[in-house]
């Protein structure tokens, strides 16, 4: 496993981590100031400053991207299907403009939550099928512009609203069916918050292999978790054995960024520089 204790060369900041403390350009400036070399932007943060300004900010600061968040939210009713397709194409185009290595897919759950306004349904099986069809279609376009797609399995607590792909196994089954040749254009984003509880995780990481390991996200699981979406912990403050998971992905050959992604009212209430300093310190000591 790589030694992170001496520097933070392999730290990437998911920009949602400090979304309340500044806009995208301010976050990029802060990263550059603190020697953070990569970010993973959210589309809404890019949209707020404008794509062109975002591209320029990243380029001027000399940053790399470790991903682009996010595409997906595939299940919808028929009336919202074209919007969904257009939206996902735009995600690919923006990722291309920003020179991202992949678009992270949060695949969506039931249609009324994935694409608000859609007719309500409780048919989770139908949602699973729409996810598979949606990825297949998006992958055609993504391949045409050479932009890999990374399916992020989410903790089962999100099955209804954010993602009905909840295990690494399910994500890899989709990869096997939609990209049997393992072309490098479809893989997974593994986030310790979503995968740490899974008794099969080490076997599934072995199954993933280097070609499909497109991103690795870190934070921590707080006990108790007061808010399933916005109470993620800083690495080292919770229950997850982060080094054992990093060791497992690196044993498969993963050599990309360790991306810090923390949605937390607690950390959003602290000054940006304090959060980034803490991220750097924890990256070096407990990741
Ligand atoms: Zn993540």
PDB file of C-alpha atoms and ligand atoms in Angstrom:
ATOM      1  CA  UNK A   1       0.000   0.000   0.000  1.00  0.00           C
ATOM      2  CA  UNK A   2       1.232   3.483  -0.824  1.00  0.00           C
ATOM      3  CA  UNK A   3       2.660   5.523   2.021  1.00  0.00           C
ATOM      4  CA  UNK A   4       0.445   8.594   2.499  1.00  0.00           C
ATOM      5  CA  UNK A   5       2.161   9.733   5.703  1.00  0.00           C
ATOM      6  CA  UNK A   6       4.749  12.023   4.132  1.00  0.00           C
ATOM      7  CA  UNK A   7       2.636  14.178   1.815  1.00  0.00           C
ATOM      8  CA  UNK A   8      -0.833  14.565   0.321  1.00  0.00           C
ATOM      9  CA  UNK A   9       0.018  13.955  -3.318  1.00  0.00           C
ATOM     10  CA  UNK A  10      -2.870  11.481  -3.647  1.00  0.00           C
ATOM     11  CA  UNK A  11      -5.537  13.458  -1.832  1.00  0.00           C
ATOM     12  CA  UNK A  12      -8.443  14.666  -3.943  1.00  0.00           C
ATOM     13  CA  UNK A  13     -11.194  16.850  -2.559  1.00  0.00           C
ATOM     14  CA  UNK A  14     -14.780  16.185  -3.521  1.00  0.00           C
ATOM     15  CA  UNK A  15     -16.016  19.759  -3.644  1.00  0.00           C
ATOM     16  CA  UNK A  16     -19.269  18.970  -1.804  1.00  0.00           C
ATOM     17  CA  UNK A  17     -17.116  18.643   1.326  1.00  0.00           C
ATOM     18  CA  UNK A  18     -16.879  22.453   1.558  1.00  0.00           C
ATOM     19  CA  UNK A  19     -19.892  23.397  -0.569  1.00  0.00           C
ATOM     20  CA  UNK A  20     -21.299  25.749   2.086  1.00  0.00           C
ATOM     21  CA  UNK A  21     -18.015  27.637   2.620  1.00  0.00           C
ATOM     22  CA  UNK A  22     -17.414  28.977  -0.876  1.00  0.00           C
ATOM     23  CA  UNK A  23     -18.189  28.679  -4.568  1.00  0.00           C
ATOM     24  CA  UNK A  24     -16.329  26.361  -6.914  1.00  0.00           C
ATOM     25  CA  UNK A  25     -13.680  28.934  -7.854  1.00  0.00           C
ATOM     26  CA  UNK A  26     -13.002  29.756  -4.198  1.00  0.00           C
ATOM     27  CA  UNK A  27     -12.696  26.034  -3.418  1.00  0.00           C
ATOM     28  CA  UNK A  28     -10.222  25.539  -6.275  1.00  0.00           C
ATOM     29  CA  UNK A  29      -8.193  28.536  -5.043  1.00  0.00           C
ATOM     30  CA  UNK A  30      -8.126  27.109  -1.508  1.00  0.00           C
ATOM     31  CA  UNK A  31      -6.999  23.701  -2.803  1.00  0.00           C
ATOM     32  CA  UNK A  32      -4.204  25.275  -4.835  1.00  0.00           C
ATOM     33  CA  UNK A  33      -3.116  27.274  -1.790  1.00  0.00           C
ATOM     34  CA  UNK A  34      -2.943  24.136   0.356  1.00  0.00           C
ATOM     35  CA  UNK A  35      -1.191  21.935  -2.164  1.00  0.00           C
ATOM     36  CA  UNK A  36      -4.218  19.776  -2.909  1.00  0.00           C
ATOM     37  CA  UNK A  37      -3.718  18.579  -6.468  1.00  0.00           C
ATOM     38  CA  UNK A  38      -7.116  17.192  -7.462  1.00  0.00           C
ATOM     39  CA  UNK A  39     -10.823  17.827  -7.026  1.00  0.00           C
ATOM     40  CA  UNK A  40     -14.049  16.081  -7.907  1.00  0.00           C
ATOM     41  CA  UNK A  41     -16.672  18.728  -8.690  1.00  0.00           C
ATOM     42  CA  UNK A  42     -20.464  18.523  -8.408  1.00  0.00           C
ATOM     43  CA  UNK A  43     -22.477  19.701 -11.380  1.00  0.00           C
ATOM     44  CA  UNK A  44     -24.526  22.234  -9.446  1.00  0.00           C
ATOM     45  CA  UNK A  45     -21.350  23.861  -8.097  1.00  0.00           C
ATOM     46  CA  UNK A  46     -19.956  24.090 -11.630  1.00  0.00           C
ATOM     47  CA  UNK A  47     -23.251  25.467 -12.957  1.00  0.00           C
ATOM     48  CA  UNK A  48     -23.277  28.232 -10.333  1.00  0.00           C
ATOM     49  CA  UNK A  49     -19.977  29.710 -11.568  1.00  0.00           C
ATOM     50  CA  UNK A  50     -20.481  28.636 -15.202  1.00  0.00           C
ATOM     51  CA  UNK A  51     -18.712  25.792 -16.997  1.00  0.00           C
ATOM     52  CA  UNK A  52     -16.217  28.054 -18.759  1.00  0.00           C
ATOM     53  CA  UNK A  53     -15.072  29.716 -15.534  1.00  0.00           C
ATOM     54  CA  UNK A  54     -14.846  26.331 -13.841  1.00  0.00           C
ATOM     55  CA  UNK A  55     -12.681  24.921 -16.636  1.00  0.00           C
ATOM     56  CA  UNK A  56     -10.417  27.975 -16.475  1.00  0.00           C
ATOM     57  CA  UNK A  57     -10.132  27.821 -12.669  1.00  0.00           C
ATOM     58  CA  UNK A  58      -9.089  24.170 -12.750  1.00  0.00           C
ATOM     59  CA  UNK A  59      -6.607  24.793 -15.549  1.00  0.00           C
ATOM     60  CA  UNK A  60      -5.096  27.944 -13.992  1.00  0.00           C
ATOM     61  CA  UNK A  61      -4.647  26.130 -10.673  1.00  0.00           C
ATOM     62  CA  UNK A  62      -3.047  23.144 -12.408  1.00  0.00           C
ATOM     63  CA  UNK A  63      -5.482  20.711 -10.761  1.00  0.00           C
ATOM     64  CA  UNK A  64      -6.497  17.283 -11.956  1.00  0.00           C
ATOM     65  CA  UNK A  65      -9.945  15.765 -11.505  1.00  0.00           C
ATOM     66  CA  UNK A  66     -10.624  12.431  -9.809  1.00  0.00           C
ATOM     67  CA  UNK A  67     -14.209  12.268 -11.082  1.00  0.00           C
ATOM     68  CA  UNK A  68     -17.270  14.318 -11.937  1.00  0.00           C
ATOM     69  CA  UNK A  69     -20.456  14.108  -9.839  1.00  0.00           C
ATOM     70  CA  UNK A  70     -22.816  13.073 -11.083  1.00  0.00           C
ATOM     71  CA  UNK A  71     -24.821  11.387 -13.806  1.00  0.00           C
ATOM     72  CA  UNK A  72     -27.565   8.814 -13.400  1.00  0.00           C
ATOM     73  CA  UNK A  73     -30.997   9.099 -11.791  1.00  0.00           C
ATOM     74  CA  UNK A  74     -32.201   6.828 -14.575  1.00  0.00           C
ATOM     75  CA  UNK A  75     -35.675   5.692 -13.404  1.00  0.00           C
ATOM     76  CA  UNK A  76     -38.401   8.040 -14.566  1.00  0.00           C
ATOM     77  CA  UNK A  77     -41.851   7.871 -16.113  1.00  0.00           C
ATOM     78  CA  UNK A  78     -42.164   8.099 -19.893  1.00  0.00           C
ATOM     79  CA  UNK A  79     -42.784  11.857 -19.789  1.00  0.00           C
ATOM     80  CA  UNK A  80     -39.444  12.512 -18.104  1.00  0.00           C
ATOM     81  CA  UNK A  81     -37.320  10.049 -20.060  1.00  0.00           C
ATOM     82  CA  UNK A  82     -36.020  12.474 -22.669  1.00  0.00           C
ATOM     83  CA  UNK A  83     -35.054  15.004 -19.965  1.00  0.00           C
ATOM     84  CA  UNK A  84     -33.139  12.238 -18.219  1.00  0.00           C
ATOM     85  CA  UNK A  85     -31.267  11.318 -21.418  1.00  0.00           C
ATOM     86  CA  UNK A  86     -30.411  14.941 -22.242  1.00  0.00           C
ATOM     87  CA  UNK A  87     -29.302  15.607 -18.686  1.00  0.00           C
ATOM     88  CA  UNK A  88     -26.942  12.611 -18.733  1.00  0.00           C
ATOM     89  CA  UNK A  89     -25.467  13.624 -22.080  1.00  0.00           C
ATOM     90  CA  UNK A  90     -24.758  17.063 -20.663  1.00  0.00           C
ATOM     91  CA  UNK A  91     -23.026  15.455 -17.677  1.00  0.00           C
ATOM     92  CA  UNK A  92     -20.719  13.612 -20.090  1.00  0.00           C
ATOM     93  CA  UNK A  93     -20.040  16.784 -22.102  1.00  0.00           C
ATOM     94  CA  UNK A  94     -19.235  18.797 -18.963  1.00  0.00           C
ATOM     95  CA  UNK A  95     -16.931  16.050 -17.691  1.00  0.00           C
ATOM     96  CA  UNK A  96     -15.155  16.127 -21.040  1.00  0.00           C
ATOM     97  CA  UNK A  97     -14.736  19.920 -20.898  1.00  0.00           C
ATOM     98  CA  UNK A  98     -13.297  19.625 -17.383  1.00  0.00           C
ATOM     99  CA  UNK A  99     -11.024  16.764 -18.407  1.00  0.00           C
ATOM    100  CA  UNK A 100     -12.494  14.416 -15.783  1.00  0.00           C
ATOM    101  CA  UNK A 101     -11.350  10.769 -15.770  1.00  0.00           C
ATOM    102  CA  UNK A 102     -14.936   9.511 -15.331  1.00  0.00           C
ATOM    103  CA  UNK A 103     -18.537  10.474 -14.632  1.00  0.00           C
ATOM    104  CA  UNK A 104     -19.736   9.033 -11.330  1.00  0.00           C
ATOM    105  CA  UNK A 105     -23.203   7.475 -11.617  1.00  0.00           C
ATOM    106  CA  UNK A 106     -25.716   7.685  -8.797  1.00  0.00           C
ATOM    107  CA  UNK A 107     -28.227   5.503 -10.562  1.00  0.00           C
ATOM    108  CA  UNK A 108     -31.503   6.553  -8.923  1.00  0.00           C
ATOM    109  CA  UNK A 109     -34.255   4.665  -7.096  1.00  0.00           C
ATOM    110  CA  UNK A 110     -38.002   4.807  -7.638  1.00  0.00           C
ATOM    111  CA  UNK A 111     -39.010   7.179 -10.462  1.00  0.00           C
ATOM    112  CA  UNK A 112     -40.847   9.744  -8.316  1.00  0.00           C
ATOM    113  CA  UNK A 113     -37.683  10.352  -6.260  1.00  0.00           C
ATOM    114  CA  UNK A 114     -35.087  10.011  -9.037  1.00  0.00           C
ATOM    115  CA  UNK A 115     -36.873  12.334 -11.429  1.00  0.00           C
ATOM    116  CA  UNK A 116     -39.363  14.380  -9.388  1.00  0.00           C
ATOM    117  CA  UNK A 117     -42.691  14.833 -11.123  1.00  0.00           C
ATOM    118  CA  UNK A 118     -42.618  11.260 -12.454  1.00  0.00           C
ATOM    119  CA  UNK A 119     -45.683   9.117 -11.744  1.00  0.00           C
ATOM    120  CA  UNK A 120     -45.168   7.242  -8.457  1.00  0.00           C
ATOM    121  CA  UNK A 121     -44.280   3.559  -8.499  1.00  0.00           C
ATOM    122  CA  UNK A 122     -43.209   0.961  -5.938  1.00  0.00           C
ATOM    123  CA  UNK A 123     -41.861  -1.428  -8.542  1.00  0.00           C
ATOM    124  CA  UNK A 124     -38.211  -1.746  -7.530  1.00  0.00           C
ATOM    125  CA  UNK A 125     -37.643  -4.461 -10.153  1.00  0.00           C
ATOM    126  CA  UNK A 126     -38.748  -2.022 -12.860  1.00  0.00           C
ATOM    127  CA  UNK A 127     -36.358   0.569 -11.431  1.00  0.00           C
ATOM    128  CA  UNK A 128     -33.516  -1.963 -11.626  1.00  0.00           C
ATOM    129  CA  UNK A 129     -34.349  -2.600 -15.300  1.00  0.00           C
ATOM    130  CA  UNK A 130     -34.526   1.115 -16.078  1.00  0.00           C
ATOM    131  CA  UNK A 131     -31.139   1.599 -14.451  1.00  0.00           C
ATOM    132  CA  UNK A 132     -29.613  -1.112 -16.617  1.00  0.00           C
ATOM    133  CA  UNK A 133     -31.210   0.251 -19.803  1.00  0.00           C
ATOM    134  CA  UNK A 134     -30.242   3.803 -18.868  1.00  0.00           C
ATOM    135  CA  UNK A 135     -26.600   2.914 -18.290  1.00  0.00           C
ATOM    136  CA  UNK A 136     -26.506   0.934 -21.557  1.00  0.00           C
ATOM    137  CA  UNK A 137     -27.786   3.928 -23.488  1.00  0.00           C
ATOM    138  CA  UNK A 138     -25.563   6.475 -21.742  1.00  0.00           C
ATOM    139  CA  UNK A 139     -22.560   4.202 -22.250  1.00  0.00           C
ATOM    140  CA  UNK A 140     -23.023   4.333 -26.026  1.00  0.00           C
ATOM    141  CA  UNK A 141     -22.676   8.103 -25.941  1.00  0.00           C
ATOM    142  CA  UNK A 142     -19.899   8.085 -23.312  1.00  0.00           C
ATOM    143  CA  UNK A 143     -17.888   5.659 -25.458  1.00  0.00           C
ATOM    144  CA  UNK A 144     -18.242   7.914 -28.503  1.00  0.00           C
ATOM    145  CA  UNK A 145     -16.416  10.700 -26.638  1.00  0.00           C
ATOM    146  CA  UNK A 146     -14.176   8.392 -24.596  1.00  0.00           C
ATOM    147  CA  UNK A 147     -15.559   9.228 -21.141  1.00  0.00           C
ATOM    148  CA  UNK A 148     -15.685   6.276 -18.689  1.00  0.00           C
ATOM    149  CA  UNK A 149     -18.719   5.809 -16.431  1.00  0.00           C
ATOM    150  CA  UNK A 150     -18.295   4.755 -12.787  1.00  0.00           C
ATOM    151  CA  UNK A 151     -21.298   3.144 -11.072  1.00  0.00           C
ATOM    152  CA  UNK A 152     -21.305   4.057  -7.373  1.00  0.00           C
ATOM    153  CA  UNK A 153     -23.156   1.475  -5.282  1.00  0.00           C
ATOM    154  CA  UNK A 154     -24.889   3.297  -2.429  1.00  0.00           C
ATOM    155  CA  UNK A 155     -25.729   2.078   1.075  1.00  0.00           C
ATOM    156  CA  UNK A 156     -29.107   0.264   1.071  1.00  0.00           C
ATOM    157  CA  UNK A 157     -30.693   3.110   3.065  1.00  0.00           C
ATOM    158  CA  UNK A 158     -30.763   5.041  -0.229  1.00  0.00           C
ATOM    159  CA  UNK A 159     -32.504   2.374  -2.318  1.00  0.00           C
ATOM    160  CA  UNK A 160     -35.775   4.292  -2.647  1.00  0.00           C
ATOM    161  CA  UNK A 161     -34.528   7.740  -3.504  1.00  0.00           C
ATOM    162  CA  UNK A 162     -30.907   7.836  -4.667  1.00  0.00           C
ATOM    163  CA  UNK A 163     -29.690   4.483  -5.885  1.00  0.00           C
ATOM    164  CA  UNK A 164     -31.218   1.017  -6.117  1.00  0.00           C
ATOM    165  CA  UNK A 165     -27.763  -0.449  -6.826  1.00  0.00           C
ATOM    166  CA  UNK A 166     -26.656  -1.074  -3.261  1.00  0.00           C
ATOM    167  CA  UNK A 167     -23.880  -3.607  -3.365  1.00  0.00           C
ATOM    168  CA  UNK A 168     -20.577  -3.806  -5.180  1.00  0.00           C
ATOM    169  CA  UNK A 169     -21.743  -7.189  -6.489  1.00  0.00           C
ATOM    170  CA  UNK A 170     -24.810  -5.646  -8.147  1.00  0.00           C
ATOM    171  CA  UNK A 171     -22.659  -2.882  -9.692  1.00  0.00           C
ATOM    172  CA  UNK A 172     -20.169  -5.432 -11.027  1.00  0.00           C
ATOM    173  CA  UNK A 173     -22.952  -7.652 -12.388  1.00  0.00           C
ATOM    174  CA  UNK A 174     -24.099  -4.620 -14.397  1.00  0.00           C
ATOM    175  CA  UNK A 175     -20.537  -4.058 -15.618  1.00  0.00           C
ATOM    176  CA  UNK A 176     -20.270  -7.717 -16.675  1.00  0.00           C
ATOM    177  CA  UNK A 177     -23.513  -7.553 -18.640  1.00  0.00           C
ATOM    178  CA  UNK A 178     -23.059  -4.122 -20.230  1.00  0.00           C
ATOM    179  CA  UNK A 179     -19.316  -4.211 -20.856  1.00  0.00           C
ATOM    180  CA  UNK A 180     -18.331  -7.897 -20.974  1.00  0.00           C
ATOM    181  CA  UNK A 181     -15.015  -7.097 -22.678  1.00  0.00           C
ATOM    182  CA  UNK A 182     -14.023  -4.897 -19.722  1.00  0.00           C
ATOM    183  CA  UNK A 183     -13.118  -2.074 -22.084  1.00  0.00           C
ATOM    184  CA  UNK A 184     -12.269   0.374 -19.317  1.00  0.00           C
ATOM    185  CA  UNK A 185     -15.318   2.491 -20.240  1.00  0.00           C
ATOM    186  CA  UNK A 186     -17.533   1.128 -17.438  1.00  0.00           C
ATOM    187  CA  UNK A 187     -16.500   0.482 -13.854  1.00  0.00           C
ATOM    188  CA  UNK A 188     -17.258   1.335 -10.245  1.00  0.00           C
ATOM    189  CA  UNK A 189     -16.638   4.140  -7.780  1.00  0.00           C
ATOM    190  CA  UNK A 190     -16.122   2.553  -4.375  1.00  0.00           C
ATOM    191  CA  UNK A 191     -16.964   4.772  -1.422  1.00  0.00           C
ATOM    192  CA  UNK A 192     -16.081   3.428   2.028  1.00  0.00           C
ATOM    193  CA  UNK A 193     -19.290   4.976   3.447  1.00  0.00           C
ATOM    194  CA  UNK A 194     -21.370   2.756   1.189  1.00  0.00           C
ATOM    195  CA  UNK A 195     -19.375  -0.470   1.118  1.00  0.00           C
ATOM    196  CA  UNK A 196     -17.735  -0.963   4.524  1.00  0.00           C
ATOM    197  CA  UNK A 197     -20.632  -2.962   6.040  1.00  0.00           C
ATOM    198  CA  UNK A 198     -20.750  -5.538   3.216  1.00  0.00           C
ATOM    199  CA  UNK A 199     -19.540  -9.029   4.302  1.00  0.00           C
ATOM    200  CA  UNK A 200     -18.631  -9.729   0.664  1.00  0.00           C
ATOM    201  CA  UNK A 201     -16.677  -6.554   0.085  1.00  0.00           C
ATOM    202  CA  UNK A 202     -13.175  -8.013   0.003  1.00  0.00           C
ATOM    203  CA  UNK A 203     -14.185 -10.764  -2.425  1.00  0.00           C
ATOM    204  CA  UNK A 204     -15.960  -8.199  -4.590  1.00  0.00           C
ATOM    205  CA  UNK A 205     -12.967  -5.825  -4.615  1.00  0.00           C
ATOM    206  CA  UNK A 206     -10.865  -8.764  -5.848  1.00  0.00           C
ATOM    207  CA  UNK A 207     -13.461  -9.389  -8.523  1.00  0.00           C
ATOM    208  CA  UNK A 208     -13.435  -5.704  -9.542  1.00  0.00           C
ATOM    209  CA  UNK A 209      -9.826  -5.618 -10.674  1.00  0.00           C
ATOM    210  CA  UNK A 210      -7.811  -2.618 -11.794  1.00  0.00           C
ATOM    211  CA  UNK A 211      -9.656  -1.867 -15.041  1.00  0.00           C
ATOM    212  CA  UNK A 212     -12.984  -1.386 -13.307  1.00  0.00           C
ATOM    213  CA  UNK A 213     -11.722   0.463 -10.252  1.00  0.00           C
ATOM    214  CA  UNK A 214     -12.332   3.993 -11.441  1.00  0.00           C
ATOM    215  CA  UNK A 215     -12.605   5.906  -8.148  1.00  0.00           C
ATOM    216  CA  UNK A 216     -12.115   5.484  -4.392  1.00  0.00           C
ATOM    217  CA  UNK A 217     -13.968   7.751  -1.936  1.00  0.00           C
ATOM    218  CA  UNK A 218     -13.278   8.154   1.771  1.00  0.00           C
ATOM    219  CA  UNK A 219     -15.039   9.592   4.824  1.00  0.00           C
ATOM    220  CA  UNK A 220     -16.249   7.799   7.971  1.00  0.00           C
ATOM    221  CA  UNK A 221     -19.394   6.249   9.475  1.00  0.00           C
ATOM    222  CA  UNK A 222     -20.511   8.046  12.629  1.00  0.00           C
ATOM    223  CA  UNK A 223     -22.183   6.212  15.530  1.00  0.00           C
ATOM    224  CA  UNK A 224     -24.911   7.186  15.877  1.00  0.00           C
ATOM    225  CA  UNK A 225     -25.533   8.565  12.396  1.00  0.00           C
ATOM    226  CA  UNK A 226     -28.000  11.401  12.961  1.00  0.00           C
ATOM    227  CA  UNK A 227     -28.768  12.068   9.307  1.00  0.00           C
ATOM    228  CA  UNK A 228     -28.207   9.378   6.690  1.00  0.00           C
ATOM    229  CA  UNK A 229     -27.301  11.937   4.012  1.00  0.00           C
ATOM    230  CA  UNK A 230     -25.553  14.780   5.801  1.00  0.00           C
ATOM    231  CA  UNK A 231     -23.839  13.316   8.860  1.00  0.00           C
ATOM    232  CA  UNK A 232     -20.788  11.706   7.318  1.00  0.00           C
ATOM    233  CA  UNK A 233     -17.702  11.692   9.481  1.00  0.00           C
ATOM    234  CA  UNK A 234     -14.166  12.915   8.956  1.00  0.00           C
ATOM    235  CA  UNK A 235     -11.805   9.973   8.410  1.00  0.00           C
ATOM    236  CA  UNK A 236     -10.744   8.598  11.769  1.00  0.00           C
ATOM    237  CA  UNK A 237     -13.825   9.788  13.682  1.00  0.00           C
ATOM    238  CA  UNK A 238     -16.056   6.769  13.017  1.00  0.00           C
ATOM    239  CA  UNK A 239     -16.325   3.000  12.606  1.00  0.00           C
ATOM    240  CA  UNK A 240     -14.719   2.283   9.223  1.00  0.00           C
ATOM    241  CA  UNK A 241     -11.380   0.494   8.872  1.00  0.00           C
ATOM    242  CA  UNK A 242     -10.337   2.728   5.968  1.00  0.00           C
ATOM    243  CA  UNK A 243      -6.769   1.415   5.538  1.00  0.00           C
ATOM    244  CA  UNK A 244      -8.011  -2.166   5.093  1.00  0.00           C
ATOM    245  CA  UNK A 245     -10.225  -1.046   2.201  1.00  0.00           C
ATOM    246  CA  UNK A 246      -7.504   1.095   0.646  1.00  0.00           C
ATOM    247  CA  UNK A 247      -5.098  -1.834   0.964  1.00  0.00           C
ATOM    248  CA  UNK A 248      -7.615  -4.047  -0.843  1.00  0.00           C
ATOM    249  CA  UNK A 249      -8.162  -1.671  -3.795  1.00  0.00           C
ATOM    250  CA  UNK A 250      -4.436  -0.999  -4.114  1.00  0.00           C
ATOM    251  CA  UNK A 251      -3.749  -4.752  -4.073  1.00  0.00           C
ATOM    252  CA  UNK A 252      -5.814  -4.834  -7.294  1.00  0.00           C
ATOM    253  CA  UNK A 253      -3.588  -2.151  -8.782  1.00  0.00           C
ATOM    254  CA  UNK A 254      -5.598   0.978  -8.019  1.00  0.00           C
ATOM    255  CA  UNK A 255      -3.186   3.913  -8.042  1.00  0.00           C
ATOM    256  CA  UNK A 256      -5.520   6.899  -8.304  1.00  0.00           C
ATOM    257  CA  UNK A 257      -6.625   9.548  -5.850  1.00  0.00           C
ATOM    258  CA  UNK A 258      -8.118   8.942  -2.457  1.00  0.00           C
ATOM    259  CA  UNK A 259     -11.081  11.283  -2.780  1.00  0.00           C
ATOM    260  CA  UNK A 260     -12.450  12.854   0.386  1.00  0.00           C
ATOM    261  CA  UNK A 261     -16.224  13.195   0.194  1.00  0.00           C
ATOM    262  CA  UNK A 262     -17.919  14.404   3.373  1.00  0.00           C
ATOM    263  CA  UNK A 263     -21.489  15.714   3.467  1.00  0.00           C
ATOM    264  CA  UNK A 264     -21.825  16.982   7.015  1.00  0.00           C
ATOM    265  CA  UNK A 265     -23.646  19.890   8.639  1.00  0.00           C
ATOM    266  CA  UNK A 266     -20.937  19.761  11.267  1.00  0.00           C
ATOM    267  CA  UNK A 267     -18.033  20.162   8.829  1.00  0.00           C
ATOM    268  CA  UNK A 268     -19.965  22.637   6.653  1.00  0.00           C
ATOM    269  CA  UNK A 269     -20.150  24.929   9.686  1.00  0.00           C
ATOM    270  CA  UNK A 270     -16.341  25.203  10.017  1.00  0.00           C
ATOM    271  CA  UNK A 271     -14.044  27.545   8.060  1.00  0.00           C
ATOM    272  CA  UNK A 272     -12.856  26.147   4.720  1.00  0.00           C
ATOM    273  CA  UNK A 273      -9.155  26.228   5.609  1.00  0.00           C
ATOM    274  CA  UNK A 274      -9.755  24.404   8.892  1.00  0.00           C
ATOM    275  CA  UNK A 275     -11.650  21.640   7.067  1.00  0.00           C
ATOM    276  CA  UNK A 276      -8.941  21.303   4.421  1.00  0.00           C
ATOM    277  CA  UNK A 277      -6.156  21.271   7.018  1.00  0.00           C
ATOM    278  CA  UNK A 278      -8.000  18.499   8.888  1.00  0.00           C
ATOM    279  CA  UNK A 279      -8.523  16.550   5.639  1.00  0.00           C
ATOM    280  CA  UNK A 280      -4.790  16.711   4.909  1.00  0.00           C
ATOM    281  CA  UNK A 281      -3.841  15.647   8.430  1.00  0.00           C
ATOM    282  CA  UNK A 282      -6.280  12.685   8.438  1.00  0.00           C
ATOM    283  CA  UNK A 283      -5.270  11.667   4.923  1.00  0.00           C
ATOM    284  CA  UNK A 284      -1.711  11.339   6.167  1.00  0.00           C
ATOM    285  CA  UNK A 285      -2.536   9.563   9.453  1.00  0.00           C
ATOM    286  CA  UNK A 286      -5.672   7.384   9.180  1.00  0.00           C
ATOM    287  CA  UNK A 287      -6.370   6.757   5.487  1.00  0.00           C
TER     288      UNK A 287
HETATM  289 ZN1  LIG B   1     -18.912   8.773  -3.066  1.00  0.00          ZN
END
